[in-house]
Short mmCIF file of C-alpha atoms and ligand atoms in Angstrom, two decimals:
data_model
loop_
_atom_site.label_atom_id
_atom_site.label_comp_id
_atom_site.label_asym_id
_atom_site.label_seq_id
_atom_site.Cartn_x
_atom_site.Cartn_y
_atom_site.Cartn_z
CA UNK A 1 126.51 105.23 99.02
CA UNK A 2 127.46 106.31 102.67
CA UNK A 3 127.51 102.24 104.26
CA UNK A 4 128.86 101.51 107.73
CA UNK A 5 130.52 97.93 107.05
CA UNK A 6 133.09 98.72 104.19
CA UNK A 7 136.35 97.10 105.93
CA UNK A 8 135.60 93.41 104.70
CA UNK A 9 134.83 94.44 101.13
CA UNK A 10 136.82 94.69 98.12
CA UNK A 11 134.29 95.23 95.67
CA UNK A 12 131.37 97.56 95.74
CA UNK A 13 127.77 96.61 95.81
CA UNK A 14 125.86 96.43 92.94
CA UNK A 15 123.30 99.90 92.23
CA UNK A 16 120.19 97.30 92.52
CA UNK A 17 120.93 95.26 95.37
CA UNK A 18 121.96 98.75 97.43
CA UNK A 19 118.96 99.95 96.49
CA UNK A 20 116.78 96.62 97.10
CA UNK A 21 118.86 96.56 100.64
CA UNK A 22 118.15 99.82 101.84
CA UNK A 23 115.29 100.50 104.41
CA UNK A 24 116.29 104.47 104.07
CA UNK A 25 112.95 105.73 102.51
CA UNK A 26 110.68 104.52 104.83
CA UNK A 27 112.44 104.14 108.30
CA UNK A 28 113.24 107.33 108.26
CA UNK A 29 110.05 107.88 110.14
CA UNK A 30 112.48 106.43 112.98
CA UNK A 31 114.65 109.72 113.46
CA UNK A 32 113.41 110.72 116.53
CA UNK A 33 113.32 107.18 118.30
CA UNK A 34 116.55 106.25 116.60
CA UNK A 35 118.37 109.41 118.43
CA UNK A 36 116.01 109.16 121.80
CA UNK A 37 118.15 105.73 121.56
CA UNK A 38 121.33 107.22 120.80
CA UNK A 39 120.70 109.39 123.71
CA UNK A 40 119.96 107.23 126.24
CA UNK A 41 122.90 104.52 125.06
CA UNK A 42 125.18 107.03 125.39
CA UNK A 43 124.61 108.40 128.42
CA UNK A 44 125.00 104.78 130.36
CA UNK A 45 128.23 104.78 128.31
CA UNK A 46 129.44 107.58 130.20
CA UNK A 47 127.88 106.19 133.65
CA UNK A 48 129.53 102.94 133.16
CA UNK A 49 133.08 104.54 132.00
CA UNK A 50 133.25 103.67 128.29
CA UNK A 51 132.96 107.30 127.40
CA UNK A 52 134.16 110.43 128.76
CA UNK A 53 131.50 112.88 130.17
CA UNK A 54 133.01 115.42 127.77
CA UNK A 55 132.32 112.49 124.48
CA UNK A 56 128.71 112.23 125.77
CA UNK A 57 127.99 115.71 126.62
CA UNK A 58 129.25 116.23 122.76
CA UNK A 59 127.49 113.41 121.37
CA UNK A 60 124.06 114.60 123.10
CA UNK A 61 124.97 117.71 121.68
CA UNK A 62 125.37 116.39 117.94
CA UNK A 63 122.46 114.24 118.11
CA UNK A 64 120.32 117.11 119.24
CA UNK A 65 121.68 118.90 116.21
CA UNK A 66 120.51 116.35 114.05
CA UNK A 67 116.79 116.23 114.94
CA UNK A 68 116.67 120.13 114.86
CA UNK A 69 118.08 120.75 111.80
CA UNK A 70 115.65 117.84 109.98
CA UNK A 71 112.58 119.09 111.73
CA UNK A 72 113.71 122.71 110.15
CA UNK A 73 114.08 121.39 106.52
CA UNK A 74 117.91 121.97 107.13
CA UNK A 75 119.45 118.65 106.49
CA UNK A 76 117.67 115.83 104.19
CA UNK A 77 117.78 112.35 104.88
CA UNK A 78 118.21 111.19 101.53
CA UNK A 79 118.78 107.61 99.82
CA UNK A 80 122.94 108.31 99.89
CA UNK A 81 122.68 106.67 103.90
CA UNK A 82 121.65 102.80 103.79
CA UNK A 83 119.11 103.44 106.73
CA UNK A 84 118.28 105.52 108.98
CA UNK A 85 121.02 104.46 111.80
CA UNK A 86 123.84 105.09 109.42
CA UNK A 87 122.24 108.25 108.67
CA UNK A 88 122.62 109.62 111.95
CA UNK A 89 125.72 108.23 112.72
CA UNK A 90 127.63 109.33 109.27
CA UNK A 91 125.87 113.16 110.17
CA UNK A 92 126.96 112.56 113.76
CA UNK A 93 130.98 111.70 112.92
CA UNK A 94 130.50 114.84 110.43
CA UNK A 95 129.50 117.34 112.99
CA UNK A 96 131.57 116.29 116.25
CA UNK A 97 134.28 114.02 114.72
CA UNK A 98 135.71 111.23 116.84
CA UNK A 99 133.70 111.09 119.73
CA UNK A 100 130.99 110.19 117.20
CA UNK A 101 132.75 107.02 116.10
CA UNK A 102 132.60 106.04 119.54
CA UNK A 103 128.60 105.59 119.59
CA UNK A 104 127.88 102.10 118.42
CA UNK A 105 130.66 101.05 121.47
CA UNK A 106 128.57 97.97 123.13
CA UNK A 107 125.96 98.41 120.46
CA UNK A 108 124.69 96.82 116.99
CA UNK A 109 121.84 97.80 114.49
CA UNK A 110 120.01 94.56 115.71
CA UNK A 111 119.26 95.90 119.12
CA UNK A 112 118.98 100.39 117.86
CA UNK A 113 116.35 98.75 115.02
CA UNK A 114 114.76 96.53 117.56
CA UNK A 115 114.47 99.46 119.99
CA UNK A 116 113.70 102.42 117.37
CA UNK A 117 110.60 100.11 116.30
CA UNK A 118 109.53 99.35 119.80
CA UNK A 119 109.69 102.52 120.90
CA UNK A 120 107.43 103.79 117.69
CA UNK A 121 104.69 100.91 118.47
CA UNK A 122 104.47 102.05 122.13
CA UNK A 123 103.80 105.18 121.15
CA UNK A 124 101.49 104.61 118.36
CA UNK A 125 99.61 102.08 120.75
CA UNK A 126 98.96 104.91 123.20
CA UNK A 127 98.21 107.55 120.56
CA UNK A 128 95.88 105.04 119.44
CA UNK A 129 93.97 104.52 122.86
CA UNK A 130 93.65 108.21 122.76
CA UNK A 131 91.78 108.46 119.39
CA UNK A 132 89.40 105.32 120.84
CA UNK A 133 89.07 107.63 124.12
CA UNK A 134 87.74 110.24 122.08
CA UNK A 135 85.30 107.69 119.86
CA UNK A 136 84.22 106.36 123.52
CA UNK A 137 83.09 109.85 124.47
CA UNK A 138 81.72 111.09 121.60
CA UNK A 139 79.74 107.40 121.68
CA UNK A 140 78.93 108.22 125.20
CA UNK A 141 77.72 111.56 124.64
CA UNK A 142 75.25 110.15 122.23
CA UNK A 143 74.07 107.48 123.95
CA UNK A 144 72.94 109.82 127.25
CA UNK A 145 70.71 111.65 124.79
CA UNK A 146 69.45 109.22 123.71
CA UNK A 147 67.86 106.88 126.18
CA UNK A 148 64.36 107.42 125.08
CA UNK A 149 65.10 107.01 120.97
CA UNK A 150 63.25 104.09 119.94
CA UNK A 151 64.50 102.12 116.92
CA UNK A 152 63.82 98.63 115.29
CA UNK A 153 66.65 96.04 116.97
CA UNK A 154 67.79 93.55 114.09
CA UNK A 155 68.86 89.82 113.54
CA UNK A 156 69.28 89.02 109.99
CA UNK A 157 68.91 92.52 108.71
CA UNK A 158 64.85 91.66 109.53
CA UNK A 159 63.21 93.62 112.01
CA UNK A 160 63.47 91.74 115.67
CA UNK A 161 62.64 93.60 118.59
CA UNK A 162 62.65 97.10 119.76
CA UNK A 163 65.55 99.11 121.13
CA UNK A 164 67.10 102.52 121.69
CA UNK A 165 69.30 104.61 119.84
CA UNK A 166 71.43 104.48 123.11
CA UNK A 167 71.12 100.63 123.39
CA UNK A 168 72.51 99.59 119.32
CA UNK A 169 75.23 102.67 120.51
CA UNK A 170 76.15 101.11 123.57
CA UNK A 171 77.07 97.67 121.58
CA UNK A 172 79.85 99.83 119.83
CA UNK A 173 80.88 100.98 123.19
CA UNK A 174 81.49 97.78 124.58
CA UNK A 175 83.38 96.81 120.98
CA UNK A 176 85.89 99.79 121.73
CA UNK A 177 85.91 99.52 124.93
CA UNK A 178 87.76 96.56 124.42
CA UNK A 179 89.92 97.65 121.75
CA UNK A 180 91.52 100.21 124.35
CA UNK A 181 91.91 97.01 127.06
CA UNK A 182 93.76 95.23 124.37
CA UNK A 183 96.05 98.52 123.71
CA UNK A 184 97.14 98.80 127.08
CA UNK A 185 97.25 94.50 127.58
CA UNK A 186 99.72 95.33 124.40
CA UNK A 187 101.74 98.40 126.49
CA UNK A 188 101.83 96.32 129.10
CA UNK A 189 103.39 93.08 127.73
CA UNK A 190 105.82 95.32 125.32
CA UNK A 191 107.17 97.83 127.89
CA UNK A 192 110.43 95.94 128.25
CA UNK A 193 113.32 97.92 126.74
CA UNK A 194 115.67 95.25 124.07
CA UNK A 195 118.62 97.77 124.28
CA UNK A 196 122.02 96.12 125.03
CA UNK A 197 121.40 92.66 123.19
CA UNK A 198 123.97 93.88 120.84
CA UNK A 199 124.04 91.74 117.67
CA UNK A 200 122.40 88.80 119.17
CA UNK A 201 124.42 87.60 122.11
CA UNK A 202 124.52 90.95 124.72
CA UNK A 203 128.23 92.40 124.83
CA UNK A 204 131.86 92.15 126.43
CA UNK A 205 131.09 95.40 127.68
CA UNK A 206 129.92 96.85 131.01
CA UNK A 207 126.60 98.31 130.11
CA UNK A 208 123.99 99.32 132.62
CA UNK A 209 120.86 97.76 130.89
CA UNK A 210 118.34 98.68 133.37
CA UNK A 211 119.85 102.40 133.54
CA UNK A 212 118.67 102.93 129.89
CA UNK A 213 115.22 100.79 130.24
CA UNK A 214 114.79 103.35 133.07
CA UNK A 215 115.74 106.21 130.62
CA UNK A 216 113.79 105.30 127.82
CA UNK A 217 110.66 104.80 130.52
CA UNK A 218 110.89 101.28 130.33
CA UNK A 219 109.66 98.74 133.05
CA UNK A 220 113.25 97.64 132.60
CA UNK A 221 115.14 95.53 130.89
CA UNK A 222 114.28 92.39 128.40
CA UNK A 223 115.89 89.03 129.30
CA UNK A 224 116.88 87.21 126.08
CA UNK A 225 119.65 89.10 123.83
CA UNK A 226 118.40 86.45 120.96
CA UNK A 227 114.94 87.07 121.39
CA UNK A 228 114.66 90.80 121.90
CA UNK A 229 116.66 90.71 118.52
CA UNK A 230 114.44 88.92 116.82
CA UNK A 231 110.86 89.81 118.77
CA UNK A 232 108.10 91.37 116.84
CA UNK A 233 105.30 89.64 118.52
CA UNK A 234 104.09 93.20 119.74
CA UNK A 235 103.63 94.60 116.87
CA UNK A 236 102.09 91.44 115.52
CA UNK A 237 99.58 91.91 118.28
CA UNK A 238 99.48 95.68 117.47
CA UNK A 239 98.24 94.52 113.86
CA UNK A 240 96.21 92.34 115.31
CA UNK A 241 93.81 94.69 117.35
CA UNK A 242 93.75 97.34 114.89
CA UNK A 243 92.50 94.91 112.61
CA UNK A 244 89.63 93.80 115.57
CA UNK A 245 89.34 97.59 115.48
CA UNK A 246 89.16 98.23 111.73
CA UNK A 247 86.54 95.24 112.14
CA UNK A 248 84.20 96.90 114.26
CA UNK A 249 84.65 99.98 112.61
CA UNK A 250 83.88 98.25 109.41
CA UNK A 251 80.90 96.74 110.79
CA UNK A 252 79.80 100.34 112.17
CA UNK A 253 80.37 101.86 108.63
CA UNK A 254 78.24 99.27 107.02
CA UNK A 255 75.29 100.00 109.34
CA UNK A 256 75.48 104.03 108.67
CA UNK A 257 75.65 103.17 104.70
CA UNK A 258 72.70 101.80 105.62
CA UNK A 259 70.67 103.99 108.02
CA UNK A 260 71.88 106.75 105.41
CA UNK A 261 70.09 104.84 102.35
CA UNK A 262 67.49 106.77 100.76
CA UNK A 263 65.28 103.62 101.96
CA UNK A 264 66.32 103.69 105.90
CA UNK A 265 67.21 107.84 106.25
CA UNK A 266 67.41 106.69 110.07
CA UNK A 267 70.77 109.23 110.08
CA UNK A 268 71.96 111.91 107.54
CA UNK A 269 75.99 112.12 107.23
CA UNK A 270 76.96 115.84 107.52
CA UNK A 271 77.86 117.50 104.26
CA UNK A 272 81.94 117.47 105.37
CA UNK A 273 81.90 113.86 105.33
CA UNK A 274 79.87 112.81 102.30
CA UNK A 275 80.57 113.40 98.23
CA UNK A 276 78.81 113.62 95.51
CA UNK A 277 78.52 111.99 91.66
CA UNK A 278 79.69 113.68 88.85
CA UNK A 279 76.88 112.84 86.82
CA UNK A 280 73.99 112.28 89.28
CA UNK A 281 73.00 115.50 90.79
CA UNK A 282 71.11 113.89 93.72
CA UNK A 283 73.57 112.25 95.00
CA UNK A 284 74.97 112.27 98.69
CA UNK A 285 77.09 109.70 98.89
CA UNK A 286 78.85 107.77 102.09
CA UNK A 287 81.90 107.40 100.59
CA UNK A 288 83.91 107.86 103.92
CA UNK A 289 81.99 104.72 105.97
CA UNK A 290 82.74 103.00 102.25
CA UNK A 291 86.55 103.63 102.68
CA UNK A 292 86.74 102.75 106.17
CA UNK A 293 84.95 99.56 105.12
CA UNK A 294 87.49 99.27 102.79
CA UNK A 295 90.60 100.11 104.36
CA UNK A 296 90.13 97.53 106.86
CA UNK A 297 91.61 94.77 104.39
CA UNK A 298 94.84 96.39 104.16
CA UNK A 299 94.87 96.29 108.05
CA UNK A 300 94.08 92.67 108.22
CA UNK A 301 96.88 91.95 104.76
CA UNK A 302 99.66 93.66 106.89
CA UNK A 303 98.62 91.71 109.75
CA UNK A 304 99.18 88.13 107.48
CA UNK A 305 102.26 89.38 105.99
CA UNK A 306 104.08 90.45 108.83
CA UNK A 307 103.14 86.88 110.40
CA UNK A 308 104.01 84.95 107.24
CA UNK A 309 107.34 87.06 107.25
CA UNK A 310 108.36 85.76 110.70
CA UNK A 311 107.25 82.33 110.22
CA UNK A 312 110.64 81.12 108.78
CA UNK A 313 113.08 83.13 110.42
CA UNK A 314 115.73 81.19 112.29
CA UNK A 315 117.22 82.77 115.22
CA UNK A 316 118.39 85.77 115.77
CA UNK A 317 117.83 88.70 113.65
CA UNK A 318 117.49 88.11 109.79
CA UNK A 319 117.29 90.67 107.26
CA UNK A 320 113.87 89.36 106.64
CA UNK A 321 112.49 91.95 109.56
CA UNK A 322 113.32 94.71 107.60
CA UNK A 323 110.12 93.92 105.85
CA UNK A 324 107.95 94.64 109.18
CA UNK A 325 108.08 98.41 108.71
CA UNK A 326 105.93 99.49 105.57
CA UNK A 327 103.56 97.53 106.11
CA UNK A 328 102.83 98.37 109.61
CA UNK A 329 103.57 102.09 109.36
CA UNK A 330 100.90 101.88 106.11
CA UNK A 331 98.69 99.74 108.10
CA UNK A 332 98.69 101.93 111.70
CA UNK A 333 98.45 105.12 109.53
CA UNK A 334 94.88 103.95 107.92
CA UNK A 335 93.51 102.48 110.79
CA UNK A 336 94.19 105.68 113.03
CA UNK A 337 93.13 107.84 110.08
CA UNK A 338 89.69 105.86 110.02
CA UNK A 339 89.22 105.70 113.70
CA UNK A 340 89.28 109.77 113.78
CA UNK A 341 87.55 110.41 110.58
CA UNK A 342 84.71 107.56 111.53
CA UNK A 343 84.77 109.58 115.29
CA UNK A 344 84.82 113.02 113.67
CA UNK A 345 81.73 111.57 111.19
CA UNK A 346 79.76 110.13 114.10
CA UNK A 347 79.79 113.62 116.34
CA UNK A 348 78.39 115.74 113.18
CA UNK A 349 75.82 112.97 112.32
CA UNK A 350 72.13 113.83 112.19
CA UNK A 351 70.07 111.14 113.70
CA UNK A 352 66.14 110.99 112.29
CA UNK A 353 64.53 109.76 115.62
CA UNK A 354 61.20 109.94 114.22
CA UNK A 355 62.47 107.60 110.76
CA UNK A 356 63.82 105.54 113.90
CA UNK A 357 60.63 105.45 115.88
CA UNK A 358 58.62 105.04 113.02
CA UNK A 359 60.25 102.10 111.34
CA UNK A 360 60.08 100.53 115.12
CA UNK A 361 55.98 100.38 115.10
CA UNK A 362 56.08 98.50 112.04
CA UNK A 363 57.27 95.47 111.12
CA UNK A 364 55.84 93.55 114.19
CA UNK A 365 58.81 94.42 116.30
CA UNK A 366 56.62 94.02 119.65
CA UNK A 367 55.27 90.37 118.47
CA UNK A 368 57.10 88.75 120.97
CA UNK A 369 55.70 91.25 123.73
CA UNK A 370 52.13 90.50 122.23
CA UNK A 371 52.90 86.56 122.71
CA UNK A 372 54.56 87.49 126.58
CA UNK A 373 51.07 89.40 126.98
CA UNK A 374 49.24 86.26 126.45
CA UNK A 375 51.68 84.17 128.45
CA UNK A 376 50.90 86.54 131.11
CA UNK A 377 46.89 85.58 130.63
CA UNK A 378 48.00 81.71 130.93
CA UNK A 379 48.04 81.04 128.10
CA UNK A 380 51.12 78.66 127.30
CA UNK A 381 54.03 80.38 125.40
CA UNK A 382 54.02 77.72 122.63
CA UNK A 383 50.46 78.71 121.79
CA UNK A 384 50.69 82.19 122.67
CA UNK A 385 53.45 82.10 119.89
CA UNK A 386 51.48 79.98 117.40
CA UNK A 387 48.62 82.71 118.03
CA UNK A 388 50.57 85.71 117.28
CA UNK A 389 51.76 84.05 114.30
CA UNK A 390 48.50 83.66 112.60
CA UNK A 391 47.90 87.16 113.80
CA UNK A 392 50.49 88.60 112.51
CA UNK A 393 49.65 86.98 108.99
CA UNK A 394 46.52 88.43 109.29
CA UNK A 395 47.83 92.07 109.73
CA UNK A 396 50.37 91.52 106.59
CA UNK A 397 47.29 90.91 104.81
CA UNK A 398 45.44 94.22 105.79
CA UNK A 399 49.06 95.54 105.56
CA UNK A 400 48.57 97.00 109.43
CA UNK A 401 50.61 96.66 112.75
CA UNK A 402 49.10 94.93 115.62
CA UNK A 403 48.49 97.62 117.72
CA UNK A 404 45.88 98.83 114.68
CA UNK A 405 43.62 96.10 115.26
CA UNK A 406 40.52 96.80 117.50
CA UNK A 407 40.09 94.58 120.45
CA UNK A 408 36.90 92.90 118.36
CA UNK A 409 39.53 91.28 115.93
CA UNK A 410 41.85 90.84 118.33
CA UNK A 411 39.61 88.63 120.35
CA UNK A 412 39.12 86.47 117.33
CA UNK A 413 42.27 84.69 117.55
CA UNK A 414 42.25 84.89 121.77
CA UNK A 415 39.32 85.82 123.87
CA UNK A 416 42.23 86.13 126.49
CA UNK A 417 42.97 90.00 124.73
CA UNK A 418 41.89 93.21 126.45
CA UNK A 419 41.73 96.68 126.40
CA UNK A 420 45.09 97.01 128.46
CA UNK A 421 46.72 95.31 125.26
CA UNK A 422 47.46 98.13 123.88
CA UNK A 423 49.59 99.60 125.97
CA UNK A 424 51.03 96.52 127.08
CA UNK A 425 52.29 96.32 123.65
CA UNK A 426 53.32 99.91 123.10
CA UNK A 427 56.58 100.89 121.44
CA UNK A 428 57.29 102.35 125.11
CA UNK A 429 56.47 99.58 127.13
CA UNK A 430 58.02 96.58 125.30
CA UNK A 431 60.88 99.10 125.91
CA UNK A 432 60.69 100.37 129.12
CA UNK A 433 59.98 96.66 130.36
CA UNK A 434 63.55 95.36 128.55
CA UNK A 435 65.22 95.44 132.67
CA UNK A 436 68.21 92.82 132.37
CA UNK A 437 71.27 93.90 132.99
CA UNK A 438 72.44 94.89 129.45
CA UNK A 439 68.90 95.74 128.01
CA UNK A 440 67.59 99.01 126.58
CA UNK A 441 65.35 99.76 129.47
CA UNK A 442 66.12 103.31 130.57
CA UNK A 443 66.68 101.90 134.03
CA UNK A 444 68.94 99.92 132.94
CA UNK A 445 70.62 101.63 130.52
CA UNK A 446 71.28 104.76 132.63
CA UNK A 447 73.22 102.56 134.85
CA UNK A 448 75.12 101.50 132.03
CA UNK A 449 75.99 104.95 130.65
CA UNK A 450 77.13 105.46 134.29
CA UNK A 451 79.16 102.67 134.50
CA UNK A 452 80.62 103.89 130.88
CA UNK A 453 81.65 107.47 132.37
CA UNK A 454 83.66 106.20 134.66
CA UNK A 455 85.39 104.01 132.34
CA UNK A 456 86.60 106.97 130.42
CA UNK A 457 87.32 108.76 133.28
CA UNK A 458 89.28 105.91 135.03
CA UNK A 459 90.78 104.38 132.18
CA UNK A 460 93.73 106.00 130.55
CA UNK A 461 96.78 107.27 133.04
CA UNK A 462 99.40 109.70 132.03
CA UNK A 463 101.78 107.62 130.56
CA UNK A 464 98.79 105.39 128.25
N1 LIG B 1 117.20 98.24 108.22
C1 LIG B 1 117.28 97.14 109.13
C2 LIG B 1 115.89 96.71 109.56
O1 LIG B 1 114.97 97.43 109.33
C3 LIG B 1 118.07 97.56 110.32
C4 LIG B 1 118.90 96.50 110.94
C5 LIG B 1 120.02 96.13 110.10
N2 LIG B 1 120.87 95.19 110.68
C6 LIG B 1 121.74 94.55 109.92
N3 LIG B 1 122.48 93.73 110.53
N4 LIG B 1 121.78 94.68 108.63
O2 LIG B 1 115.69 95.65 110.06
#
């Protein structure tokens, strides 16, 4: 047991509650923002006069040390250090000696942990916009191939009205599309830099806070030393839009289990993303759409716990917060694991437009167009609607589509049908004639894809 805070103690802490106490095996994912920290603290030490240049210049050169030699498997971060801040430090004091010690000057675990975690979200938040750029392209990509791909819309899993491939892909667009606005609302709100807020109540010393905001490529400074302590409302919201995320994801993998089903075979999931059954030699099986189905609970449970963990906390830091790490490093891992799998699934996807097509004719899907036709004959839209009904029971019966009839039994229920019918109620037409803003008409919809380009083009900057 290498601790930091032995002065006050006489006896030693028990093996169990060291153990239960330590954060060491999983924030050790912090290294690299933990020294980035170390770095940047240090160096407005030595602008501000509380270290030499000669301390700083050996600290930098320690710290350095440190990263290298774990990224080359020389030196293990094992469960001897209580976390990973006394980790580096201990290594640091061993390697340069007493310019080590002076480190933590102006500085307490409150404020390193605070920053080491913010500056893991931010990143994570932009890696994560850049995994939704790529599902928003490959999305795009099949969407401008597919303006012409008729398919059967849905509302309550029934057969509603027809659409395009490009049209039921563009509703995902929009869904992730919004996902990456909430990523960077997130960057935005979070890109405030807590260093400096010592324990709880800022320090005696001198420190340059907006020097190391600027360092750290901060918009600068936070403004409450109790608060920026104590704040993990970014990463709550961090949770909270992967789980949106996971939730439209979820809702995407439900709809390929289904267009994969031997009854649908609207799409066939390529061979590196399916599995088989060990006793069922048929079998192709979605299991990856199942487990990003699946996954999406843990997202949403780390999401509750992290919130139910800060409920109770009374200000400033508690040792509570400690618990905000594996569930949020578990919890970003999945969801960014399922966002590139689901992508990588969705690029190497077969799509059956003639299943597609096919399932659009029947199933009545232009019944509403065949009640507008009418409307357009005068005929009033409540009987127009009333007509197509009984017509429609009439084709279950001879277990036929609409367009099937001849104009002879058409005129039965409406002497107001004609030849022009038919194509007025052709898989292209109800289509092609779909012209509001939003709809599948190609017209339409080109615009849209358009519109979509330049969102991925515009979007994402440098820095997010
Ligand atoms: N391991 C702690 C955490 O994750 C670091 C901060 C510890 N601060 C303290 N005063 N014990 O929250």
């Amino acid at each position: 047991m290498a601790q930091l805070w032995g002065g006050r103690f006489e006896g030693n802490i028990s093996e169990l509650a060291w153990k239960f106490n330590a954060s060491i095996n999983f924030d050790k994912r912090l290294l690299a923002q933990d020294i980035q920290g170390s770095l940047a603290h240090s160096e407005m030490l030595a602008k501000v006069g509380v270290i030499t240049k000669e301390e700083k210049e050996a600290i930098h050169k320690g710290l350095k040390s440190i990263l290298q030699d774990v990224r080359d498997g020389k030196l293990e971060i094992t469960d001897k250090y209580e976390d990973v801040h006394s980790f580096v430090e201990a290594n640091l004091i061993d390697r340069i000696g007493d310019a080590g010690k002076k480190l933590h000057t102006g500085r307490s675990r409150n404020d390193q942990v605070a920053l080491d975690m913010r500056l893991y979200t931010r990143g994570e938040v932009v890696h994560t916009a850049k995994l939704l750029k790529n599902m928003l392209s490959t999305l795009q990509q099949i969407m401008s191939e597919n303006v012409e791909t008729y398919m059967p819309g849905f509302t309550h899993l029934q057969k509603a009205q027809p659409v395009t491939l490009a049209h039921h892909l563009g509703a995902y667009f929009e869904m992730f599309k919004r996902d990456s606005l909430r990523l960077k609302d997130i960057y935005e709100r979070m890109n405030y830099c807590p260093l400096g807020s010592g324990a709880l109540a800022g320090t005696t010393y001198p420190l340059d806070r907006d020097l190391t905001a600027e360092l750290l490529d901060f918009y600068g400074p936070t403004l409450n030393s109790m608060d920026s302590v104590s704040d993990r409302d970014y990463l709550i919201e961090f949770l909270s839009a992967l789980s949106t995320m996971m939730m439209h994801l979820s809702r995407f993998s439900e709809e390929v289990i289904i267009w994969n089903s031997n009854e649908y075979r609207f799409v066939e999931i390529d061979d590196a993303y399916s599995t088989g059954s060990s006793i069922m030699p048929q079998k192709k099986n979605p299991d990856i759409a199942e487990l990003v189905r699946g996954k999406t609970g843990r997202v949403y449970g780390a999401l509750m716990s992290l919130y139910t963990t800060m409920k109770g906390i009374p200000l400033a830091y508690d040792k509570d917060m400690q618990e905000d790490k594996e569930v949020s490093f578990d919890a970003i891992d999945n969801a960014q694991h399922c966002l590139t799998l689901f992508t990588d699934m969705l690029a190497t996807m077969k799509f059956n437009n003639l299943a597609m097509e096919k399932s659009a004719t029947k199933g009545f899907t232009n019944a509403t167009d065949a009640a507008d036709y009418l409307v357009v004959k005068g005929v009033p839209f409540r009987d127009a609607h009333s007509i197509i009904g009984r017509l429609v029971l009439y084709c279950i019966d001879k277990d036929c589509a609409i367009d099937n009839l001849t104009i002879e039994e058409l005129k039965e229920f409406s002497d107001k049908f004609d030849s022009d019918v038919f194509e007025a109620i052709s898989l292209k037409t109800c289509v092609e004639k779909r012209l509001t803003l939003g709809a599948p008409g190609p017209l339409v919809m080109n615009k849209v894809i358009e519109a979509n380009k330049a969102f991925i083009n515009d979007f994402w900057t440098d820095k997010f």
